PDB file of C-alpha atoms in Angstrom:
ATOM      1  CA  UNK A 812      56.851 129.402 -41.690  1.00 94.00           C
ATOM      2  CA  UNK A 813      58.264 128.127 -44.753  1.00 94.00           C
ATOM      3  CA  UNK A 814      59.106 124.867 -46.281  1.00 95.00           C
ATOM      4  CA  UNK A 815      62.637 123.776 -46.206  1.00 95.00           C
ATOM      5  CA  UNK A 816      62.568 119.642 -46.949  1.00 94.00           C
ATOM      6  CA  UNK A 817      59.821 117.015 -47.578  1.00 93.00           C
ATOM      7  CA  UNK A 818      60.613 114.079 -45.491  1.00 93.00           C
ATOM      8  CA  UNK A 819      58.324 111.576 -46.269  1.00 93.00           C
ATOM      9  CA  UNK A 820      54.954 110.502 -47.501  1.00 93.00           C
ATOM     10  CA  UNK A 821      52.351 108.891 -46.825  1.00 94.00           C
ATOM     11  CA  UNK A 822      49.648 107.261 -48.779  1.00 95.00           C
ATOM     12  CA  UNK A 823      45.941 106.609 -47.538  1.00 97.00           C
ATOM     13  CA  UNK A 824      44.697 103.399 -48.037  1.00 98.00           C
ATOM     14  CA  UNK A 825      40.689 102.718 -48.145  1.00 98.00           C
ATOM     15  CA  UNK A 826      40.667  99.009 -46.482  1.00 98.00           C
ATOM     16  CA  UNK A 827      37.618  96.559 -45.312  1.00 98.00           C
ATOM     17  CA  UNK A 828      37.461  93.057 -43.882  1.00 98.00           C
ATOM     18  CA  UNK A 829      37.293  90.073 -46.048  1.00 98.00           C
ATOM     19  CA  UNK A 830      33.819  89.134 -44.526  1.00 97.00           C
ATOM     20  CA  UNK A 831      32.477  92.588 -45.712  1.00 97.00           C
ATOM     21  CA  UNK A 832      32.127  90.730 -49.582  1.00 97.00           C
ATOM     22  CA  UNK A 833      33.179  94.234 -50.752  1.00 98.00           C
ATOM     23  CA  UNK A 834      36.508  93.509 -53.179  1.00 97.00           C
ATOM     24  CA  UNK A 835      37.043  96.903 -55.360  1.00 97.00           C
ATOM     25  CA  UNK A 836      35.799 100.735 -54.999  1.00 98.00           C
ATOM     26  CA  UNK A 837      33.061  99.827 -57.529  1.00 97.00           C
ATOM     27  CA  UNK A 838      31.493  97.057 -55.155  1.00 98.00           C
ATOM     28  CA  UNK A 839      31.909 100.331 -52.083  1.00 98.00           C
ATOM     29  CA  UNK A 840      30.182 102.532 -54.609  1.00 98.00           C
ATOM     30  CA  UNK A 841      27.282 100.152 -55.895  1.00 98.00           C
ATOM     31  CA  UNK A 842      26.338  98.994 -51.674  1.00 98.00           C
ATOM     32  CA  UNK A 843      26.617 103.014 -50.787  1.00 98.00           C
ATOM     33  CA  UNK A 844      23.455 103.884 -53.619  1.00 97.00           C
ATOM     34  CA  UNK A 845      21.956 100.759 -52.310  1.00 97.00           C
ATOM     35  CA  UNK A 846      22.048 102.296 -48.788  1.00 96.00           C
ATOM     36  CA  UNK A 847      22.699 105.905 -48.675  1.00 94.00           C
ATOM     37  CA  UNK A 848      24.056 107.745 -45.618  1.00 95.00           C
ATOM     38  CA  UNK A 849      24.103 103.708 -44.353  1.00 97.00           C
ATOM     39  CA  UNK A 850      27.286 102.206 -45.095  1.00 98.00           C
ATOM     40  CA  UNK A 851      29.393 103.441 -42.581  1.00 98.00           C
ATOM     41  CA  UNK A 852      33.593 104.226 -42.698  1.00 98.00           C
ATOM     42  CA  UNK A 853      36.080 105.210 -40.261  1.00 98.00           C
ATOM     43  CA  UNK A 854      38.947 107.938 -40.134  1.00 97.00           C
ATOM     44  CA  UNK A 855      40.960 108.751 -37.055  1.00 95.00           C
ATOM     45  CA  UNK A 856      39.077 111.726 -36.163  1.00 95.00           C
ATOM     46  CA  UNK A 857      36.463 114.322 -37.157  1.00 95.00           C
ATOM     47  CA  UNK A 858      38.579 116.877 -40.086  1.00 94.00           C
ATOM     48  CA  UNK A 859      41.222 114.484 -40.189  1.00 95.00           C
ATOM     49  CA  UNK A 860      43.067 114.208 -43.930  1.00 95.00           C
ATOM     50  CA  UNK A 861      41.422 110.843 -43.593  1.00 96.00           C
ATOM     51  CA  UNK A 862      37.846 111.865 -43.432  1.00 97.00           C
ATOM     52  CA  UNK A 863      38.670 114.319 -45.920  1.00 97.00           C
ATOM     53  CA  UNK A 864      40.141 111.990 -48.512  1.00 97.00           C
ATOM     54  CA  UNK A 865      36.301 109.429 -47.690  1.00 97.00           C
ATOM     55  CA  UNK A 866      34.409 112.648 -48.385  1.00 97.00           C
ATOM     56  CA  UNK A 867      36.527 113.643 -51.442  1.00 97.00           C
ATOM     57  CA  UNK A 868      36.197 110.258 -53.166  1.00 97.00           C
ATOM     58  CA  UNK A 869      32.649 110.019 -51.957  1.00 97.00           C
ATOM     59  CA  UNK A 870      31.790 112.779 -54.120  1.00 97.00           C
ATOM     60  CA  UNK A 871      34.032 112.165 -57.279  1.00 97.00           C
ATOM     61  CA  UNK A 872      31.566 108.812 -56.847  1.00 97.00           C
ATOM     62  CA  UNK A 873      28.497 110.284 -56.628  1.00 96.00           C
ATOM     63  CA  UNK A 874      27.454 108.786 -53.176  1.00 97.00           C
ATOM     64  CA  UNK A 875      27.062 109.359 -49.404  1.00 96.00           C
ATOM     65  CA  UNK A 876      28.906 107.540 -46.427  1.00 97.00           C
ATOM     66  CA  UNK A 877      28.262 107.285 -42.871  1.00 97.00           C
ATOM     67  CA  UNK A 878      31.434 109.116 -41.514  1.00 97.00           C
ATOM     68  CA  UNK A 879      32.353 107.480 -38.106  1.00 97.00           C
ATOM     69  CA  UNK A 880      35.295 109.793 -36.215  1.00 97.00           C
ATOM     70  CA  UNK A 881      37.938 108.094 -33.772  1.00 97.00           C
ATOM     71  CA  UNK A 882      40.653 109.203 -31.766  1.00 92.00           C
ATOM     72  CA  UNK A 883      43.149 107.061 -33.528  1.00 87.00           C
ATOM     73  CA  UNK A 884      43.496 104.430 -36.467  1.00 90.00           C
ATOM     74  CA  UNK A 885      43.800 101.557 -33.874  1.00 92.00           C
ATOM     75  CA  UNK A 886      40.379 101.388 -32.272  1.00 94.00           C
ATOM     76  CA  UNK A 887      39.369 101.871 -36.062  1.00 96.00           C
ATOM     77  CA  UNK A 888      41.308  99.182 -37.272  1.00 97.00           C
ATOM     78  CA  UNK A 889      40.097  96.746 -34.487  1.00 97.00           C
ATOM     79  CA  UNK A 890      36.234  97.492 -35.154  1.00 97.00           C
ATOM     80  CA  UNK A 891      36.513  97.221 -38.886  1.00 98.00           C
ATOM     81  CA  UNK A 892      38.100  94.111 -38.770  1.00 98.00           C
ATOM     82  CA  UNK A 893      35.458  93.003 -36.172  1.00 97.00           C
ATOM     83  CA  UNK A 894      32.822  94.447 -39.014  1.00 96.00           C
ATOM     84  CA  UNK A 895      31.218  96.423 -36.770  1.00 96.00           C
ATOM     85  CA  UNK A 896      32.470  99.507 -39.656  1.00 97.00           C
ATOM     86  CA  UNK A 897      32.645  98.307 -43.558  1.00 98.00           C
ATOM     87  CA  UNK A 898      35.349 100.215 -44.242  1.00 98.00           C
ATOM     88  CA  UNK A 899      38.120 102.384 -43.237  1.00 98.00           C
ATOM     89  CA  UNK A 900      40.184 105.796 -44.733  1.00 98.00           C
ATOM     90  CA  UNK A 901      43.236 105.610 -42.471  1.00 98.00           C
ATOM     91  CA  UNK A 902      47.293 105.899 -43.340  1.00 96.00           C
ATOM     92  CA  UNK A 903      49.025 102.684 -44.388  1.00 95.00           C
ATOM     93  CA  UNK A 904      51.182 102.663 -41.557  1.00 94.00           C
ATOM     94  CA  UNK A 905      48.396 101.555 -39.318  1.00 95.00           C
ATOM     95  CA  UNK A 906      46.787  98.809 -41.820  1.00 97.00           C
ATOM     96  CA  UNK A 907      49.792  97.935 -43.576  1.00 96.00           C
ATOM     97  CA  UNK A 908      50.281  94.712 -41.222  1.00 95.00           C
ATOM     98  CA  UNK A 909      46.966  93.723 -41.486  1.00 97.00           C
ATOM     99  CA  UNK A 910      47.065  93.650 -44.885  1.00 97.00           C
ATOM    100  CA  UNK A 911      49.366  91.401 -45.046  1.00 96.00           C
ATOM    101  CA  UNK A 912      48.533  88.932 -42.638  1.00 97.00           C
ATOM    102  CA  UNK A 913      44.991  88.731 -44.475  1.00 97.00           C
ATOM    103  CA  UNK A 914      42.619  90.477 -42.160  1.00 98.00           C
ATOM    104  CA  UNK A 915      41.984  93.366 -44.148  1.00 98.00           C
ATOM    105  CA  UNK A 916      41.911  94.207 -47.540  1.00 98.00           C
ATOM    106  CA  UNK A 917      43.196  97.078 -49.384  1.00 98.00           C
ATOM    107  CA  UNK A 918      40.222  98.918 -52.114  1.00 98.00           C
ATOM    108  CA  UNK A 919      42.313 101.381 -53.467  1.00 98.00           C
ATOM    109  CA  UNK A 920      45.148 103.748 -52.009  1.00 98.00           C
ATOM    110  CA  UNK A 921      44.812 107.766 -52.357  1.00 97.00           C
ATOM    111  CA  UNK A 922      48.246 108.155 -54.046  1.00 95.00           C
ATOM    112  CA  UNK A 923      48.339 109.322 -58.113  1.00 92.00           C
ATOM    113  CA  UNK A 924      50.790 106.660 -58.228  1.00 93.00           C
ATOM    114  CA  UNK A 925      50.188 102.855 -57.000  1.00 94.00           C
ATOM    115  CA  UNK A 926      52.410 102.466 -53.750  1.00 93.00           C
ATOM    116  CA  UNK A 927      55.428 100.801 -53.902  1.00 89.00           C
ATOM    117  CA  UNK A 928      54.039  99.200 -50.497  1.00 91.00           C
ATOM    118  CA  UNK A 929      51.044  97.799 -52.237  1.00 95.00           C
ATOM    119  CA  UNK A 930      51.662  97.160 -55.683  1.00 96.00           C
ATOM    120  CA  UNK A 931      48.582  95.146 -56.533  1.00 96.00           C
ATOM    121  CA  UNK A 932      46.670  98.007 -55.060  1.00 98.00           C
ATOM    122  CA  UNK A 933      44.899 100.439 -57.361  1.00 98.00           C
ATOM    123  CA  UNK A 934      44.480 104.461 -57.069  1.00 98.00           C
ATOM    124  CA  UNK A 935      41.517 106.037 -56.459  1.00 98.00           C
ATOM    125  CA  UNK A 936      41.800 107.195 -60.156  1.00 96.00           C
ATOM    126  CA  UNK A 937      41.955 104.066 -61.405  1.00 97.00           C
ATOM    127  CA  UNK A 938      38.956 103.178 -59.403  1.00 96.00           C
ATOM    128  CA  UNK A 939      36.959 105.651 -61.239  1.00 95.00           C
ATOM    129  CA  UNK A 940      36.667 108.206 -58.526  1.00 96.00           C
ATOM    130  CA  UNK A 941      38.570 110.905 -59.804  1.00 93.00           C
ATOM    131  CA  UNK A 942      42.202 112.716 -60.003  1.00 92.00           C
ATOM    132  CA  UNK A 943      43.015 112.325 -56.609  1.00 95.00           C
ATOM    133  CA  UNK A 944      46.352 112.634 -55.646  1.00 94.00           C
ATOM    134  CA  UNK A 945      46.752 112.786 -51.434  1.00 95.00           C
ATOM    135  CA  UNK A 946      49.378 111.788 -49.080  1.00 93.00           C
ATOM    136  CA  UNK A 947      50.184 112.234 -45.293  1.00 93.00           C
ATOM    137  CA  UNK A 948      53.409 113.859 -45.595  1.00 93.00           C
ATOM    138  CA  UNK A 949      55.797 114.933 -42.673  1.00 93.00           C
ATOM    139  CA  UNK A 950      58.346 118.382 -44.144  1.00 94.00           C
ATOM    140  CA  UNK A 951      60.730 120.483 -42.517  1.00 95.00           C
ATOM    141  CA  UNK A 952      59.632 124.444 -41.690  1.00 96.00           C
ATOM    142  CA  UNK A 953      61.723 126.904 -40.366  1.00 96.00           C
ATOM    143  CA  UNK A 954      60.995 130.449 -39.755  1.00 96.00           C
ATOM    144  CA  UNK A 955      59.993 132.896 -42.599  1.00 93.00           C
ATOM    145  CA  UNK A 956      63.042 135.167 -41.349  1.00 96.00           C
ATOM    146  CA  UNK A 957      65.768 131.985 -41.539  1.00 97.00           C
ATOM    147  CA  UNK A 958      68.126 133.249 -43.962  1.00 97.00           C
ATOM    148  CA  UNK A 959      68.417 131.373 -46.839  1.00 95.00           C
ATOM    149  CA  UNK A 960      71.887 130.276 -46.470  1.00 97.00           C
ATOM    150  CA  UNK A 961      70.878 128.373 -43.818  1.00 97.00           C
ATOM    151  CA  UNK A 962      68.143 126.939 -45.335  1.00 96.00           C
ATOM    152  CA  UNK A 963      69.942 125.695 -48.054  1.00 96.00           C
ATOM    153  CA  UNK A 964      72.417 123.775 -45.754  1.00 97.00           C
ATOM    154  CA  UNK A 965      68.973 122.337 -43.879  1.00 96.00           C
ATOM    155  CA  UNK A 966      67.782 120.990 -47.470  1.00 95.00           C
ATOM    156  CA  UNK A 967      71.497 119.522 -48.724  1.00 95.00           C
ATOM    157  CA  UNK A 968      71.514 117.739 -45.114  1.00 95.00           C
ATOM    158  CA  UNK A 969      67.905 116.992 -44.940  1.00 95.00           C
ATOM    159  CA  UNK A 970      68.233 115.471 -48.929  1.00 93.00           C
ATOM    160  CA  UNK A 971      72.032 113.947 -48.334  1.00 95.00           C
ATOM    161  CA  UNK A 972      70.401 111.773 -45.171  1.00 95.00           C
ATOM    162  CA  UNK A 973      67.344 110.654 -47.403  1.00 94.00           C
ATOM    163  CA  UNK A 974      69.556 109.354 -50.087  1.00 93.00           C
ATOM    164  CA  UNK A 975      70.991 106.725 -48.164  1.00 94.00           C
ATOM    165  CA  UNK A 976      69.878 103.440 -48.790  1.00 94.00           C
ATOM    166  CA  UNK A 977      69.024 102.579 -45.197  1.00 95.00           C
ATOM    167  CA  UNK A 978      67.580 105.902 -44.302  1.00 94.00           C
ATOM    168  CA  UNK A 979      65.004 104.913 -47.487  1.00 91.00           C
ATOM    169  CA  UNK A 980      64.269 101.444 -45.908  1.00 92.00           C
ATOM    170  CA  UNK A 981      63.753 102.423 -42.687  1.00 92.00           C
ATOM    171  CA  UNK A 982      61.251 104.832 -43.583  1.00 92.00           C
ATOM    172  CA  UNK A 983      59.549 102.204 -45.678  1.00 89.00           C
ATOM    173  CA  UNK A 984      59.445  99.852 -42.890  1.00 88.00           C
ATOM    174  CA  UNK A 985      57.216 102.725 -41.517  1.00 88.00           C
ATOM    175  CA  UNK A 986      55.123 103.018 -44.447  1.00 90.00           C
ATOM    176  CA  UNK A 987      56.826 106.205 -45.654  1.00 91.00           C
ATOM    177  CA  UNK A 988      58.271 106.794 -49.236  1.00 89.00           C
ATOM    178  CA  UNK A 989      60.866 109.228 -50.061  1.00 89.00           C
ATOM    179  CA  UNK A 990      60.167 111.886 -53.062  1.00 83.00           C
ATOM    180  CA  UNK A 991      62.438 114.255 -54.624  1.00 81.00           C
ATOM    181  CA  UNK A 992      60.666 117.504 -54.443  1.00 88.00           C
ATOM    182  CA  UNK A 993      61.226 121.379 -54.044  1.00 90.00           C
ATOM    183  CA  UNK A 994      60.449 123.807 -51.706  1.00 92.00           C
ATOM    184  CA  UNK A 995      58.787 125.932 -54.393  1.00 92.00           C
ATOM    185  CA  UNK A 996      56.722 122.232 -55.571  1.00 93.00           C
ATOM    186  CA  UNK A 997      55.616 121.338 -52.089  1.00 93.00           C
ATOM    187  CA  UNK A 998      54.622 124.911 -51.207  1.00 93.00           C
ATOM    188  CA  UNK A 999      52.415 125.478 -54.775  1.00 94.00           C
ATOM    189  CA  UNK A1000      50.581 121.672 -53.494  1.00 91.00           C
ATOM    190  CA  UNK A1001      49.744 122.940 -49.929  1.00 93.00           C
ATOM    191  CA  UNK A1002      48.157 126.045 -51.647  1.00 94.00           C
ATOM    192  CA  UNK A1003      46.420 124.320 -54.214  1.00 92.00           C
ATOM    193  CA  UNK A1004      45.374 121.560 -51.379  1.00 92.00           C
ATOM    194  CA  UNK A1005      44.290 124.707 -48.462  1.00 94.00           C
ATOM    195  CA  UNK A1006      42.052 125.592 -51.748  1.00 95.00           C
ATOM    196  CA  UNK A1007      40.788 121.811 -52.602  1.00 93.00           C
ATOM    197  CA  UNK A1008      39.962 121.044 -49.008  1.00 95.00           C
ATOM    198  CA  UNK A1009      38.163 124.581 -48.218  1.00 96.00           C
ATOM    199  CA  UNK A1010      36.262 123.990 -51.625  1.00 96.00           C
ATOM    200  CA  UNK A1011      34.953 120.284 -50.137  1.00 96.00           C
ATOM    201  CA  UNK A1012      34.695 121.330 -46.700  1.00 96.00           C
ATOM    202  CA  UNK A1013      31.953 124.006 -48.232  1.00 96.00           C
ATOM    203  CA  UNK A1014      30.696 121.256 -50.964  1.00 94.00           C
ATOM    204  CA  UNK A1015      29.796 118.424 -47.904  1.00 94.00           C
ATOM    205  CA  UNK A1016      29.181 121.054 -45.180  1.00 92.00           C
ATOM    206  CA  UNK A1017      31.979 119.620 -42.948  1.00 92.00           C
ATOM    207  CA  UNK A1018      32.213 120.830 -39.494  1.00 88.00           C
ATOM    208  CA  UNK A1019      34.669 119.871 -36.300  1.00 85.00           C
ATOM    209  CA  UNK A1020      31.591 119.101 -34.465  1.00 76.00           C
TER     210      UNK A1020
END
């Protein structure tokens, strides 16, 4: 396959409860040397991107988390705001809301640049735990044989459709964001990110089991 169109992406947020007492990255990163392999955080599954991006910042930080897998953000969600997990690595899509009606709070989001979604938000950078720069993202492939004529017309409809103003909205009522790339861009960052996530994978001994 090969990349025709980005569609969309989406940051990853690192979020706790309010009753957790934990209010920046630093405060994560101070309790986790307090208790290592103790403080506990949730991704939607075991591999995810999620529990990639918690064992990436983990250790730019210096520190080690008690990954706990779901199937899912929401049963995540639920048992973090419960504070039965201090914190959570999960798209903003499925925290965004509670967010903003005050029942979680939002550490730092895995973007290079803060999120136009949560502009008070800072980066992972920022937070001092390195140049990370990660986003869900959702692309159009087609065939390695499609001929290119073709693809071009995909990418000039794909790109004239994202350019209008409620297209944009819409996708950021879903916690998307639009951003002009090319095929060439997007398919250097999945090889450079196949290389990042096989180097971590090797670095924390990350398995599917």
């Amino acid at each position: 396959f090969t990349p025709v169109a980005v569609l969309s992406y989406q940051p990853i947020v690192v979020v706790t409860a309010p009753s957790s007492g934990l209010k920046s990255m630093q405060d994560l990163q101070a309790r986790a040397r307090s208790k290592p392999d103790q403080v506990p955080y949730a991704s939607s599954g075991q591999g995810s991107i999620q529990h990639l991006v918690g064992e990436l910042f983990a250790q730019n930080l210096g520190i080690n988390l008690l990954h706990i897998p779901y199937k899912g953000g929401g049963q995540a969600v639920t048992d973090v705001i419960a504070g039965q997990v201090t914190v959570a690595v999960l798209g903003a899509a499925a925290v965004l809301p509670h967010i903003k009606s005050g029942k979680l709070v939002a550490l730092a989001v895995s973007t290079r640049q803060r999120s136009p979604m949560l502009p008070d938000t800072p980066t992972l950078a920022e937070s001092g735990a390195g140049d990370i720069d990660v986003s869900q993202w959702s692309a159009l492939f087609a065939t390695e044989d499609t001929p290119a004529a073709v693809q071009a017309q995909l990418r000039r409809s794909v790109e004239e459709s994202l350019a209008e103003p409620a297209v944009k909205q819409q996708l950021l009522n879903l916690s998307m964001e639009t951003v002009a790339t090319t095929p060439q861009a997007f398919q250097q960052r999945m090889l450079q990110d196949r290389e990042r996530w096989a180097r971590l994978v090797k670095d924390r001994k990350i398995s599917l089991d």
